[in-house]
Amino acid sequence: MSQTQQLDVDMVDPEPIRFLDVDGRYAPSSSASAFADELEGVGLDEFKQWYRAMFFTRAFDTEATHLQRQGQLALWAPSVGQEGCQVGLAHAAEPQDHLFPAYREHTVAHVRGVDFVSVAMLFRGFTHGGWDVTDPKSGNFHLYTLVLGSQSHHASGYALGQVLDAKRREGNTKLDPGEAGTETGEASMVFYGDGTSSQGDTSEAMVFAASYQTPTVFVVQNNQWAISVPVERQSRTPLYRRALGFGIRSVQIDGNDPLAAYAVGRKFLRLAREGKGPGYIEALTYRIGAHTTSDDPTRYRQQEELEEWQQRDPIKRLEAYLREQGVDDAYFDEVAKAADQEAKRVRDAVLAEPAPDADSMFAHVYSEEHPRIEEQRQWLDHYEASFETAEADGGAK
Ligand SMILES: Cc1ncc(C[n+]2csc(CCOP(=O)(O)OP(=O)(O)O)c2C)c(N)n1
Ligand SMILES: [Mg+2]
């Protein structure tokens, strides 16, 4: 699965870390042994819970796509195919960790307790992103970020704050740059894609994280495409190797194996919390659906490639593993039924929500009044009023 090497240097990549093979059999790859301990104590109950979260997210994803097609969402970014690494990494995080997503981390959002309705409302244009009305910090799951790469700065900057807070708790307010070893007890984890790795922000964030030894885990979901640009165009070297150049521990995992994502995520987050510096995980996965509902992937990628990756579907893989462990139809039927109900609940809630006051678009841009915002607010008022005038005149002329 590694990318074709075009450099004339002799470097062999280890096999990606994997515990479950494509048929859901427990068959750790050679590089997995260093992480096997992390799975101790994780059993059937947990795996069933992970399966449920993945299945629910896919049902939600399908419903959200329908809602967009029916004109109820402005846009939708599907995560189909990427649920495996997301569920493993989300469960690897502790409640006190802070997670900084891009825009298709729907499984992570769900595991962190964010209501799917909140996620849909963002794409409906009804909220600016604060997840639950009662608690915008819900689950320490930060805002979806469409400005590619900016979240890597948010995560490494936040992590510097985590270090400073820990030092302050010890009565030490002086930050010595590059000094490792501060136990923070919490970490930050940031998600972005293969294409985003070309954005300068992500390199700067790695320099920063390595220099200050921040407790940050960078997760790159290499889903092989950045809209229509293949990963081979983004990087001539496997992405995980870039982080090594910054002095950051880094591995490549089979991103459709939730066990691999959990084990590596757990270890890297723990090392980060212990003051042992940042980590980087390249999760090899695939975007089965379109980039967004505005995209038609048949214009740029081959059907055979899609079918090949469909064989590696993370949900089917975990299902095969669970069946092997004796989980029967009754469980899978119950999950499917409950997921259907959840999708219906989200649909009903989205359609029932009254349209927000248009003024809310302007209300929180600046903390104080701003002439440009006032200008825009007045323009909208004038525009809205023009419809009333047109109606009073007997309709548009
Ligand atoms: C700074 C910036 N540049 C360009 C874009 C337009 N854009 C949106 S998504 C995308 C591709 C991102 O690809 P990748 O990082 O691989 O994430 P994926 O969508 O595959 O999950 C681009 C170029 C943007 N949103 N922000
Ligand atoms: Mg991508």
Tab-separated table of C-alpha atoms and ligand atoms in Angstrom:
chain	number	residue	atom	x	y	z
A	1	MET	CA	0.000	0.000	0.000
A	2	SER	CA	3.005	2.313	0.243
A	3	GLN	CA	3.448	4.812	-2.506
A	4	THR	CA	5.746	4.140	-5.414
A	5	GLN	CA	9.206	5.334	-4.592
A	6	GLN	CA	10.740	7.631	-7.144
A	7	LEU	CA	13.884	8.486	-5.217
A	8	ASP	CA	17.102	6.619	-5.897
A	9	VAL	CA	17.852	6.130	-2.227
A	10	ASP	CA	17.607	2.796	-0.559
A	11	MET	CA	14.849	2.995	2.049
A	12	VAL	CA	12.361	0.274	2.748
A	13	ASP	CA	9.115	1.148	4.456
A	14	PRO	CA	7.905	-1.266	7.116
A	15	GLU	CA	4.517	-2.841	6.501
A	16	PRO	CA	1.733	-0.560	7.744
A	17	ILE	CA	0.623	-1.408	11.273
A	18	ARG	CA	-2.352	-3.735	11.125
A	19	PHE	CA	-4.021	-6.207	13.477
A	20	LEU	CA	-7.037	-7.254	11.388
A	21	ASP	CA	-6.479	-8.332	7.808
A	22	VAL	CA	-8.954	-7.432	5.064
A	23	ASP	CA	-11.065	-10.483	5.904
A	24	GLY	CA	-11.305	-9.512	9.558
A	25	ARG	CA	-8.895	-12.178	10.800
A	26	TYR	CA	-6.549	-11.313	13.658
A	27	ALA	CA	-3.241	-11.324	11.774
A	28	PRO	CA	-0.876	-8.630	13.082
A	29	SER	CA	1.647	-7.262	10.612
A	30	SER	CA	5.332	-7.405	11.553
A	31	SER	CA	5.357	-3.782	12.738
A	32	ALA	CA	2.273	-4.217	14.952
A	33	SER	CA	4.008	-5.996	17.844
A	34	ALA	CA	5.288	-2.729	19.382
A	35	PHE	CA	1.659	-1.673	19.853
A	36	ALA	CA	-0.018	-4.985	20.749
A	37	ASP	CA	0.029	-4.256	24.516
A	38	GLU	CA	-2.307	-1.340	23.947
A	39	LEU	CA	-5.103	-3.749	23.077
A	40	GLU	CA	-4.930	-5.560	26.390
A	41	GLY	CA	-8.189	-5.170	28.217
A	42	VAL	CA	-10.067	-4.210	25.067
A	43	GLY	CA	-12.554	-6.966	24.360
A	44	LEU	CA	-15.701	-7.914	22.570
A	45	ASP	CA	-17.887	-5.346	24.343
A	46	GLU	CA	-15.663	-2.515	23.172
A	47	PHE	CA	-15.417	-3.858	19.628
A	48	LYS	CA	-19.209	-4.095	19.449
A	49	GLN	CA	-19.455	-0.514	20.644
A	50	TRP	CA	-16.998	0.584	17.942
A	51	TYR	CA	-18.958	-1.296	15.300
A	52	ARG	CA	-22.140	0.409	16.400
A	53	ALA	CA	-20.547	3.874	16.217
A	54	MET	CA	-19.258	3.170	12.704
A	55	PHE	CA	-22.576	1.792	11.526
A	56	PHE	CA	-24.523	4.700	13.006
A	57	THR	CA	-22.198	7.201	11.355
A	58	ARG	CA	-22.643	5.554	7.983
A	59	ALA	CA	-26.423	5.637	8.329
A	60	PHE	CA	-26.203	9.304	9.278
A	61	ASP	CA	-23.853	9.972	6.374
A	62	THR	CA	-26.303	8.405	3.913
A	63	GLU	CA	-29.193	10.390	5.370
A	64	ALA	CA	-27.196	13.631	5.221
A	65	THR	CA	-26.413	12.999	1.553
A	66	HIS	CA	-30.143	12.528	0.891
A	67	LEU	CA	-30.939	15.722	2.778
A	68	GLN	CA	-28.456	17.636	0.658
A	69	ARG	CA	-29.884	16.158	-2.543
A	70	GLN	CA	-33.329	17.288	-1.422
A	71	GLY	CA	-32.057	20.830	-0.935
A	72	GLN	CA	-32.090	20.663	2.866
A	73	LEU	CA	-28.329	20.947	3.420
A	74	ALA	CA	-26.104	23.373	1.549
A	75	LEU	CA	-23.340	20.808	1.175
A	76	TRP	CA	-22.304	17.471	2.589
A	77	ALA	CA	-18.832	15.934	3.033
A	78	PRO	CA	-19.244	12.165	3.338
A	79	SER	CA	-16.894	10.063	5.443
A	80	VAL	CA	-17.852	6.655	4.047
A	81	GLY	CA	-14.820	4.350	4.138
A	82	GLN	CA	-12.952	6.345	6.772
A	83	GLU	CA	-14.915	5.240	9.828
A	84	GLY	CA	-12.297	2.625	10.836
A	85	CYS	CA	-9.406	4.895	11.734
A	86	GLN	CA	-11.783	7.479	13.127
A	87	VAL	CA	-13.474	5.127	15.567
A	88	GLY	CA	-10.172	3.695	16.794
A	89	LEU	CA	-8.551	7.087	17.292
A	90	ALA	CA	-11.608	8.617	18.930
A	91	HIS	CA	-11.685	5.807	21.479
A	92	ALA	CA	-7.943	6.082	22.030
A	93	ALA	CA	-8.441	9.637	23.280
A	94	GLU	CA	-9.295	10.346	26.907
A	95	PRO	CA	-12.144	12.729	27.772
A	96	GLN	CA	-9.685	15.462	28.813
A	97	ASP	CA	-7.872	15.396	25.443
A	98	HIS	CA	-8.763	18.052	22.875
A	99	LEU	CA	-9.567	16.992	19.323
A	100	PHE	CA	-9.266	19.324	16.319
A	101	PRO	CA	-11.074	17.989	13.240
A	102	ALA	CA	-11.150	18.939	9.568
A	103	TYR	CA	-14.632	18.501	8.090
A	104	ARG	CA	-15.374	14.794	7.670
A	105	GLU	CA	-14.617	13.472	11.142
A	106	HIS	CA	-18.224	12.459	11.717
A	107	THR	CA	-17.389	9.246	13.578
A	108	VAL	CA	-15.047	11.125	15.895
A	109	ALA	CA	-17.751	13.731	16.543
A	110	HIS	CA	-20.235	10.980	17.391
A	111	VAL	CA	-17.870	9.170	19.753
A	112	ARG	CA	-17.106	12.462	21.518
A	113	GLY	CA	-20.819	12.888	22.199
A	114	VAL	CA	-21.648	15.499	19.557
A	115	ASP	CA	-25.222	15.048	18.323
A	116	PHE	CA	-25.389	14.269	14.587
A	117	VAL	CA	-28.114	16.919	14.419
A	118	SER	CA	-25.497	19.554	15.334
A	119	VAL	CA	-23.229	18.323	12.559
A	120	ALA	CA	-26.053	18.450	10.017
A	121	MET	CA	-27.037	21.946	11.171
A	122	LEU	CA	-23.573	23.242	10.341
A	123	PHE	CA	-23.966	22.003	6.758
A	124	ARG	CA	-27.504	23.433	6.698
A	125	GLY	CA	-25.978	26.831	7.385
A	126	PHE	CA	-27.959	27.171	10.598
A	127	THR	CA	-25.029	27.371	13.004
A	128	HIS	CA	-21.485	28.659	12.872
A	129	GLY	CA	-20.249	25.436	14.355
A	130	GLY	CA	-20.546	25.553	18.155
A	131	TRP	CA	-21.778	22.012	18.571
A	132	ASP	CA	-24.406	21.793	21.253
A	133	VAL	CA	-26.317	24.871	22.228
A	134	THR	CA	-25.802	24.227	25.905
A	135	ASP	CA	-22.083	23.482	25.742
A	136	PRO	CA	-19.999	24.610	22.775
A	137	LYS	CA	-17.034	22.712	24.236
A	138	SER	CA	-18.997	19.490	24.075
A	139	GLY	CA	-16.625	16.533	24.181
A	140	ASN	CA	-13.565	18.774	23.740
A	141	PHE	CA	-14.267	18.328	20.047
A	142	HIS	CA	-13.389	21.593	18.359
A	143	LEU	CA	-14.978	23.215	15.317
A	144	TYR	CA	-14.993	21.686	11.876
A	145	THR	CA	-12.329	23.513	9.869
A	146	LEU	CA	-12.648	24.135	6.160
A	147	VAL	CA	-9.589	26.341	5.841
A	148	LEU	CA	-7.218	23.481	5.189
A	149	GLY	CA	-4.449	23.057	7.719
A	150	SER	CA	-5.351	25.878	10.070
A	151	GLN	CA	-6.460	23.309	12.626
A	152	SER	CA	-2.874	22.025	12.880
A	153	HIS	CA	-1.901	25.393	14.371
A	154	HIS	CA	-4.915	25.362	16.651
A	155	ALA	CA	-3.918	21.939	17.952
A	156	SER	CA	-0.218	22.603	18.451
A	157	GLY	CA	-0.914	26.043	19.921
A	158	TYR	CA	-3.512	24.591	22.244
A	159	ALA	CA	-1.040	21.912	23.255
A	160	LEU	CA	1.516	24.560	24.174
A	161	GLY	CA	-1.167	25.941	26.481
A	162	GLN	CA	-1.579	22.481	27.956
A	163	VAL	CA	2.150	22.456	28.743
A	164	LEU	CA	2.035	25.940	30.278
A	165	ASP	CA	-0.989	25.048	32.387
A	166	ALA	CA	0.802	21.971	33.677
A	167	LYS	CA	3.868	24.026	34.553
A	168	ARG	CA	1.725	26.612	36.279
A	169	ARG	CA	0.098	23.905	38.355
A	170	GLU	CA	3.590	23.019	39.517
A	171	GLY	CA	4.223	26.686	40.342
A	172	ASN	CA	6.571	27.170	37.403
A	173	THR	CA	5.483	29.886	35.001
A	174	LYS	CA	8.606	29.996	32.872
A	175	LEU	CA	8.542	28.168	29.574
A	176	ASP	CA	11.849	26.857	28.380
A	177	PRO	CA	11.558	26.301	24.647
A	178	GLY	CA	12.229	22.748	23.603
A	179	GLU	CA	12.295	21.459	27.124
A	180	ALA	CA	10.669	18.078	27.109
A	181	GLY	CA	9.313	16.122	30.006
A	182	THR	CA	6.428	18.180	31.283
A	183	GLU	CA	3.622	15.814	32.166
A	184	THR	CA	0.438	17.453	31.015
A	185	GLY	CA	-2.043	14.662	31.670
A	186	GLU	CA	-3.864	15.751	28.533
A	187	ALA	CA	-3.053	16.004	24.851
A	188	SER	CA	-4.327	17.447	21.598
A	189	MET	CA	-5.015	15.446	18.461
A	190	VAL	CA	-5.485	17.011	15.039
A	191	PHE	CA	-7.026	15.473	11.928
A	192	TYR	CA	-6.289	16.464	8.352
A	193	GLY	CA	-5.965	14.916	4.931
A	194	ASP	CA	-3.224	13.940	2.494
A	195	GLY	CA	-3.855	17.056	0.388
A	196	THR	CA	-3.725	19.281	3.429
A	197	SER	CA	-0.251	17.969	4.196
A	198	SER	CA	0.918	20.221	1.318
A	199	GLN	CA	-0.439	23.276	3.099
A	200	GLY	CA	2.422	25.198	4.744
A	201	ASP	CA	0.531	25.439	8.023
A	202	THR	CA	0.954	21.729	8.679
A	203	SER	CA	4.742	21.939	8.292
A	204	GLU	CA	4.920	24.981	10.526
A	205	ALA	CA	2.789	23.245	13.131
A	206	MET	CA	5.174	20.284	13.104
A	207	VAL	CA	8.202	22.553	13.577
A	208	PHE	CA	6.417	24.216	16.463
A	209	ALA	CA	5.282	20.940	18.039
A	210	ALA	CA	8.758	19.419	17.766
A	211	SER	CA	10.550	22.551	19.038
A	212	TYR	CA	8.307	22.951	22.054
A	213	GLN	CA	7.672	19.227	22.490
A	214	THR	CA	3.961	19.869	22.644
A	215	PRO	CA	1.611	16.998	23.482
A	216	THR	CA	0.154	16.868	19.965
A	217	VAL	CA	-0.739	13.857	17.859
A	218	PHE	CA	-1.063	14.639	14.154
A	219	VAL	CA	-3.401	12.301	12.294
A	220	VAL	CA	-3.292	12.310	8.522
A	221	GLN	CA	-6.107	10.375	6.936
A	222	ASN	CA	-4.517	9.562	3.622
A	223	ASN	CA	-7.687	8.784	1.683
A	224	GLN	CA	-5.657	8.815	-1.536
A	225	TRP	CA	-7.300	11.927	-3.002
A	226	ALA	CA	-7.535	15.666	-2.429
A	227	ILE	CA	-10.646	16.305	-4.490
A	228	SER	CA	-9.288	15.281	-7.928
A	229	VAL	CA	-5.573	15.327	-7.072
A	230	PRO	CA	-4.062	11.929	-6.206
A	231	VAL	CA	-1.712	11.588	-3.239
A	232	GLU	CA	1.185	10.720	-5.578
A	233	ARG	CA	1.044	14.325	-6.755
A	234	GLN	CA	1.102	15.689	-3.188
A	235	SER	CA	4.149	13.799	-2.051
A	236	ARG	CA	7.014	11.850	-3.546
A	237	THR	CA	7.555	10.143	-0.256
A	238	PRO	CA	5.087	8.375	2.055
A	239	LEU	CA	3.632	11.100	4.229
A	240	TYR	CA	4.615	9.528	7.549
A	241	ARG	CA	8.272	9.999	6.594
A	242	ARG	CA	7.887	13.742	6.472
A	243	ALA	CA	7.236	13.882	10.189
A	244	LEU	CA	10.437	11.924	10.886
A	245	GLY	CA	12.307	14.781	9.203
A	246	PHE	CA	10.825	17.146	11.769
A	247	GLY	CA	11.965	14.882	14.603
A	248	ILE	CA	8.487	13.572	15.349
A	249	ARG	CA	7.782	9.886	16.001
A	250	SER	CA	5.737	8.664	13.115
A	251	VAL	CA	4.152	5.516	11.729
A	252	GLN	CA	1.923	4.387	8.910
A	253	ILE	CA	-1.135	2.321	9.777
A	254	ASP	CA	-3.825	0.445	7.907
A	255	GLY	CA	-6.487	3.091	8.344
A	256	ASN	CA	-9.319	0.643	7.752
A	257	ASP	CA	-8.342	-1.386	10.797
A	258	PRO	CA	-9.893	0.176	13.922
A	259	LEU	CA	-7.627	-1.912	16.177
A	260	ALA	CA	-4.470	-0.484	14.609
A	261	ALA	CA	-5.799	3.068	14.931
A	262	TYR	CA	-6.753	2.509	18.563
A	263	ALA	CA	-3.454	0.883	19.549
A	264	VAL	CA	-1.206	3.455	17.895
A	265	GLY	CA	-3.393	6.379	18.931
A	266	ARG	CA	-3.377	5.203	22.510
A	267	LYS	CA	0.372	4.860	22.697
A	268	PHE	CA	1.159	8.148	20.971
A	269	LEU	CA	-1.365	10.066	23.070
A	270	ARG	CA	0.001	8.565	26.261
A	271	LEU	CA	3.588	9.463	25.333
A	272	ALA	CA	2.400	12.997	24.530
A	273	ARG	CA	0.624	13.339	27.894
A	274	GLU	CA	3.747	12.052	29.662
A	275	GLY	CA	5.799	14.900	28.216
A	276	LYS	CA	7.542	12.738	25.615
A	277	GLY	CA	6.609	14.951	22.686
A	278	PRO	CA	4.398	14.846	19.619
A	279	GLY	CA	3.513	11.974	17.310
A	280	TYR	CA	2.260	11.541	13.754
A	281	ILE	CA	0.024	8.822	12.344
A	282	GLU	CA	-0.533	8.333	8.633
A	283	ALA	CA	-3.722	6.278	8.257
A	284	LEU	CA	-4.010	4.662	4.830
A	285	THR	CA	-7.656	4.702	3.906
A	286	TYR	CA	-9.978	5.651	1.061
A	287	ARG	CA	-12.767	8.101	0.440
A	288	ILE	CA	-15.421	5.774	-0.985
A	289	GLY	CA	-17.868	8.563	-1.759
A	290	ALA	CA	-17.510	11.913	-3.471
A	291	HIS	CA	-15.295	14.641	-2.010
A	292	THR	CA	-18.514	16.515	-1.253
A	293	THR	CA	-21.963	16.514	-2.780
A	294	SER	CA	-20.586	19.097	-5.264
A	295	ASP	CA	-18.099	16.598	-6.668
A	296	ASP	CA	-18.350	13.783	-9.228
A	297	PRO	CA	-15.439	11.395	-8.631
A	298	THR	CA	-16.175	9.349	-11.779
A	299	ARG	CA	-14.586	12.259	-13.672
A	300	TYR	CA	-11.124	11.555	-12.296
A	301	ARG	CA	-10.800	8.118	-10.728
A	302	GLN	CA	-11.153	4.543	-11.915
A	303	GLN	CA	-13.947	2.169	-11.000
A	304	GLU	CA	-11.407	-0.648	-10.372
A	305	GLU	CA	-9.641	1.434	-7.730
A	306	LEU	CA	-12.927	2.093	-5.954
A	307	GLU	CA	-13.900	-1.572	-6.039
A	308	GLU	CA	-10.511	-2.617	-4.706
A	309	TRP	CA	-10.961	-0.354	-1.686
A	310	GLN	CA	-14.554	-1.430	-1.164
A	311	GLN	CA	-13.137	-4.886	-0.427
A	312	ARG	CA	-11.258	-3.297	2.488
A	313	ASP	CA	-14.344	-1.635	3.980
A	314	PRO	CA	-13.673	-1.078	7.700
A	315	ILE	CA	-17.243	-1.883	8.736
A	316	LYS	CA	-17.300	-5.198	6.872
A	317	ARG	CA	-13.902	-5.995	8.311
A	318	LEU	CA	-14.961	-5.494	11.909
A	319	GLU	CA	-18.214	-7.335	11.246
A	320	ALA	CA	-16.250	-10.350	9.981
A	321	TYR	CA	-14.078	-10.238	13.101
A	322	LEU	CA	-17.109	-10.018	15.407
A	323	ARG	CA	-18.819	-12.925	13.628
A	324	GLU	CA	-15.631	-14.937	14.017
A	325	GLN	CA	-15.884	-14.212	17.765
A	326	GLY	CA	-19.418	-15.614	17.843
A	327	VAL	CA	-21.499	-12.446	17.522
A	328	ASP	CA	-24.655	-13.427	15.664
A	329	ASP	CA	-27.339	-11.944	13.419
A	330	ALA	CA	-29.471	-10.756	16.325
A	331	TYR	CA	-26.786	-8.183	17.243
A	332	PHE	CA	-26.248	-6.968	13.683
A	333	ASP	CA	-29.991	-6.724	13.028
A	334	GLU	CA	-30.489	-4.694	16.184
A	335	VAL	CA	-27.692	-2.270	15.233
A	336	ALA	CA	-29.093	-1.839	11.715
A	337	LYS	CA	-32.563	-1.132	13.056
A	338	ALA	CA	-31.316	1.330	15.684
A	339	ALA	CA	-29.163	3.105	13.077
A	340	ASP	CA	-32.207	3.533	10.826
A	341	GLN	CA	-34.099	5.066	13.712
A	342	GLU	CA	-31.200	7.379	14.481
A	343	ALA	CA	-31.048	8.551	10.858
A	344	LYS	CA	-34.784	9.237	10.954
A	345	ARG	CA	-34.435	11.134	14.248
A	346	VAL	CA	-31.731	13.335	12.706
A	347	ARG	CA	-33.814	13.936	9.594
A	348	ASP	CA	-36.898	14.920	11.607
A	349	ALA	CA	-34.891	17.173	13.930
A	350	VAL	CA	-33.155	18.926	11.034
A	351	LEU	CA	-36.413	19.610	9.214
A	352	ALA	CA	-38.192	20.735	12.379
A	353	GLU	CA	-35.618	23.363	13.342
A	354	PRO	CA	-36.921	26.884	12.638
A	355	ALA	CA	-34.758	29.035	10.361
A	356	PRO	CA	-32.429	31.217	12.420
A	357	ASP	CA	-32.743	34.965	12.471
A	358	ALA	CA	-30.706	36.336	9.549
A	359	ASP	CA	-29.149	38.828	11.930
A	360	SER	CA	-27.269	35.976	13.624
A	361	MET	CA	-24.949	36.002	10.590
A	362	PHE	CA	-23.582	39.338	11.738
A	363	ALA	CA	-23.989	39.153	15.474
A	364	HIS	CA	-20.788	37.318	16.420
A	365	VAL	CA	-18.282	38.315	13.744
A	366	TYR	CA	-16.724	40.950	16.020
A	367	SER	CA	-17.235	41.445	19.713
A	368	GLU	CA	-17.982	45.121	19.087
A	369	GLU	CA	-19.895	47.010	16.398
A	370	HIS	CA	-18.013	47.218	13.098
A	371	PRO	CA	-18.836	49.571	10.179
A	372	ARG	CA	-18.390	46.906	7.474
A	373	ILE	CA	-20.643	44.483	9.282
A	374	GLU	CA	-23.203	47.232	9.814
A	375	GLU	CA	-23.064	47.988	6.096
A	376	GLN	CA	-23.724	44.341	5.247
A	377	ARG	CA	-26.527	44.086	7.790
A	378	GLN	CA	-28.222	47.131	6.247
A	379	TRP	CA	-27.767	45.739	2.746
A	380	LEU	CA	-29.552	42.542	3.774
A	381	ASP	CA	-32.376	44.494	5.457
A	382	HIS	CA	-32.812	46.524	2.297
A	383	TYR	CA	-32.737	43.387	0.140
A	384	GLU	CA	-35.342	41.608	2.299
A	385	ALA	CA	-37.538	44.725	2.284
A	386	SER	CA	-37.449	44.817	-1.521
A	387	PHE	CA	-39.560	41.630	-1.600
A	388	GLU	CA	-42.230	43.258	0.553
A	389	THR	CA	-42.287	46.274	-1.802
A	390	ALA	CA	-42.544	43.952	-4.812
A	391	GLU	CA	-45.490	42.120	-3.209
A	392	ALA	CA	-47.253	45.385	-2.357
A	393	ASP	CA	-46.816	46.428	-5.997
A	394	GLY	CA	-48.550	43.252	-7.131
A	395	GLY	CA	-45.495	41.055	-7.679
A	396	ALA	CA	-42.248	41.353	-9.574
A	397	LYS	CA	-42.394	43.341	-12.793
B	1	LIG	C1	-6.528	26.792	2.463
B	1	LIG	C2	-7.468	26.094	1.545
B	1	LIG	N1	-7.099	25.839	0.276
B	1	LIG	C3	-7.941	25.184	-0.564
B	1	LIG	C4	-9.178	24.779	-0.141
B	1	LIG	C5	-10.122	24.041	-1.085
B	1	LIG	N2	-10.196	22.606	-0.718
B	1	LIG	C6	-11.187	22.144	0.066
B	1	LIG	S1	-11.036	20.510	0.396
B	1	LIG	C7	-9.632	20.390	-0.540
B	1	LIG	C8	-8.906	19.081	-0.649
B	1	LIG	C9	-8.432	18.549	0.664
B	1	LIG	O1	-7.903	17.254	0.516
B	1	LIG	P1	-7.388	16.400	1.740
B	1	LIG	O2	-6.564	17.225	2.639
B	1	LIG	O3	-6.760	15.176	1.181
B	1	LIG	O4	-8.713	16.036	2.561
B	1	LIG	P2	-9.961	15.149	2.104
B	1	LIG	O5	-10.965	16.111	1.545
B	1	LIG	O6	-9.492	14.156	1.105
B	1	LIG	O7	-10.478	14.534	3.347
B	1	LIG	C10	-9.306	21.628	-1.110
B	1	LIG	C11	-8.154	21.869	-1.987
B	1	LIG	C12	-9.536	25.063	1.209
B	1	LIG	N3	-10.700	24.683	1.728
B	1	LIG	N4	-8.665	25.702	2.037
B	2	MG	MG	-7.565	13.317	0.977
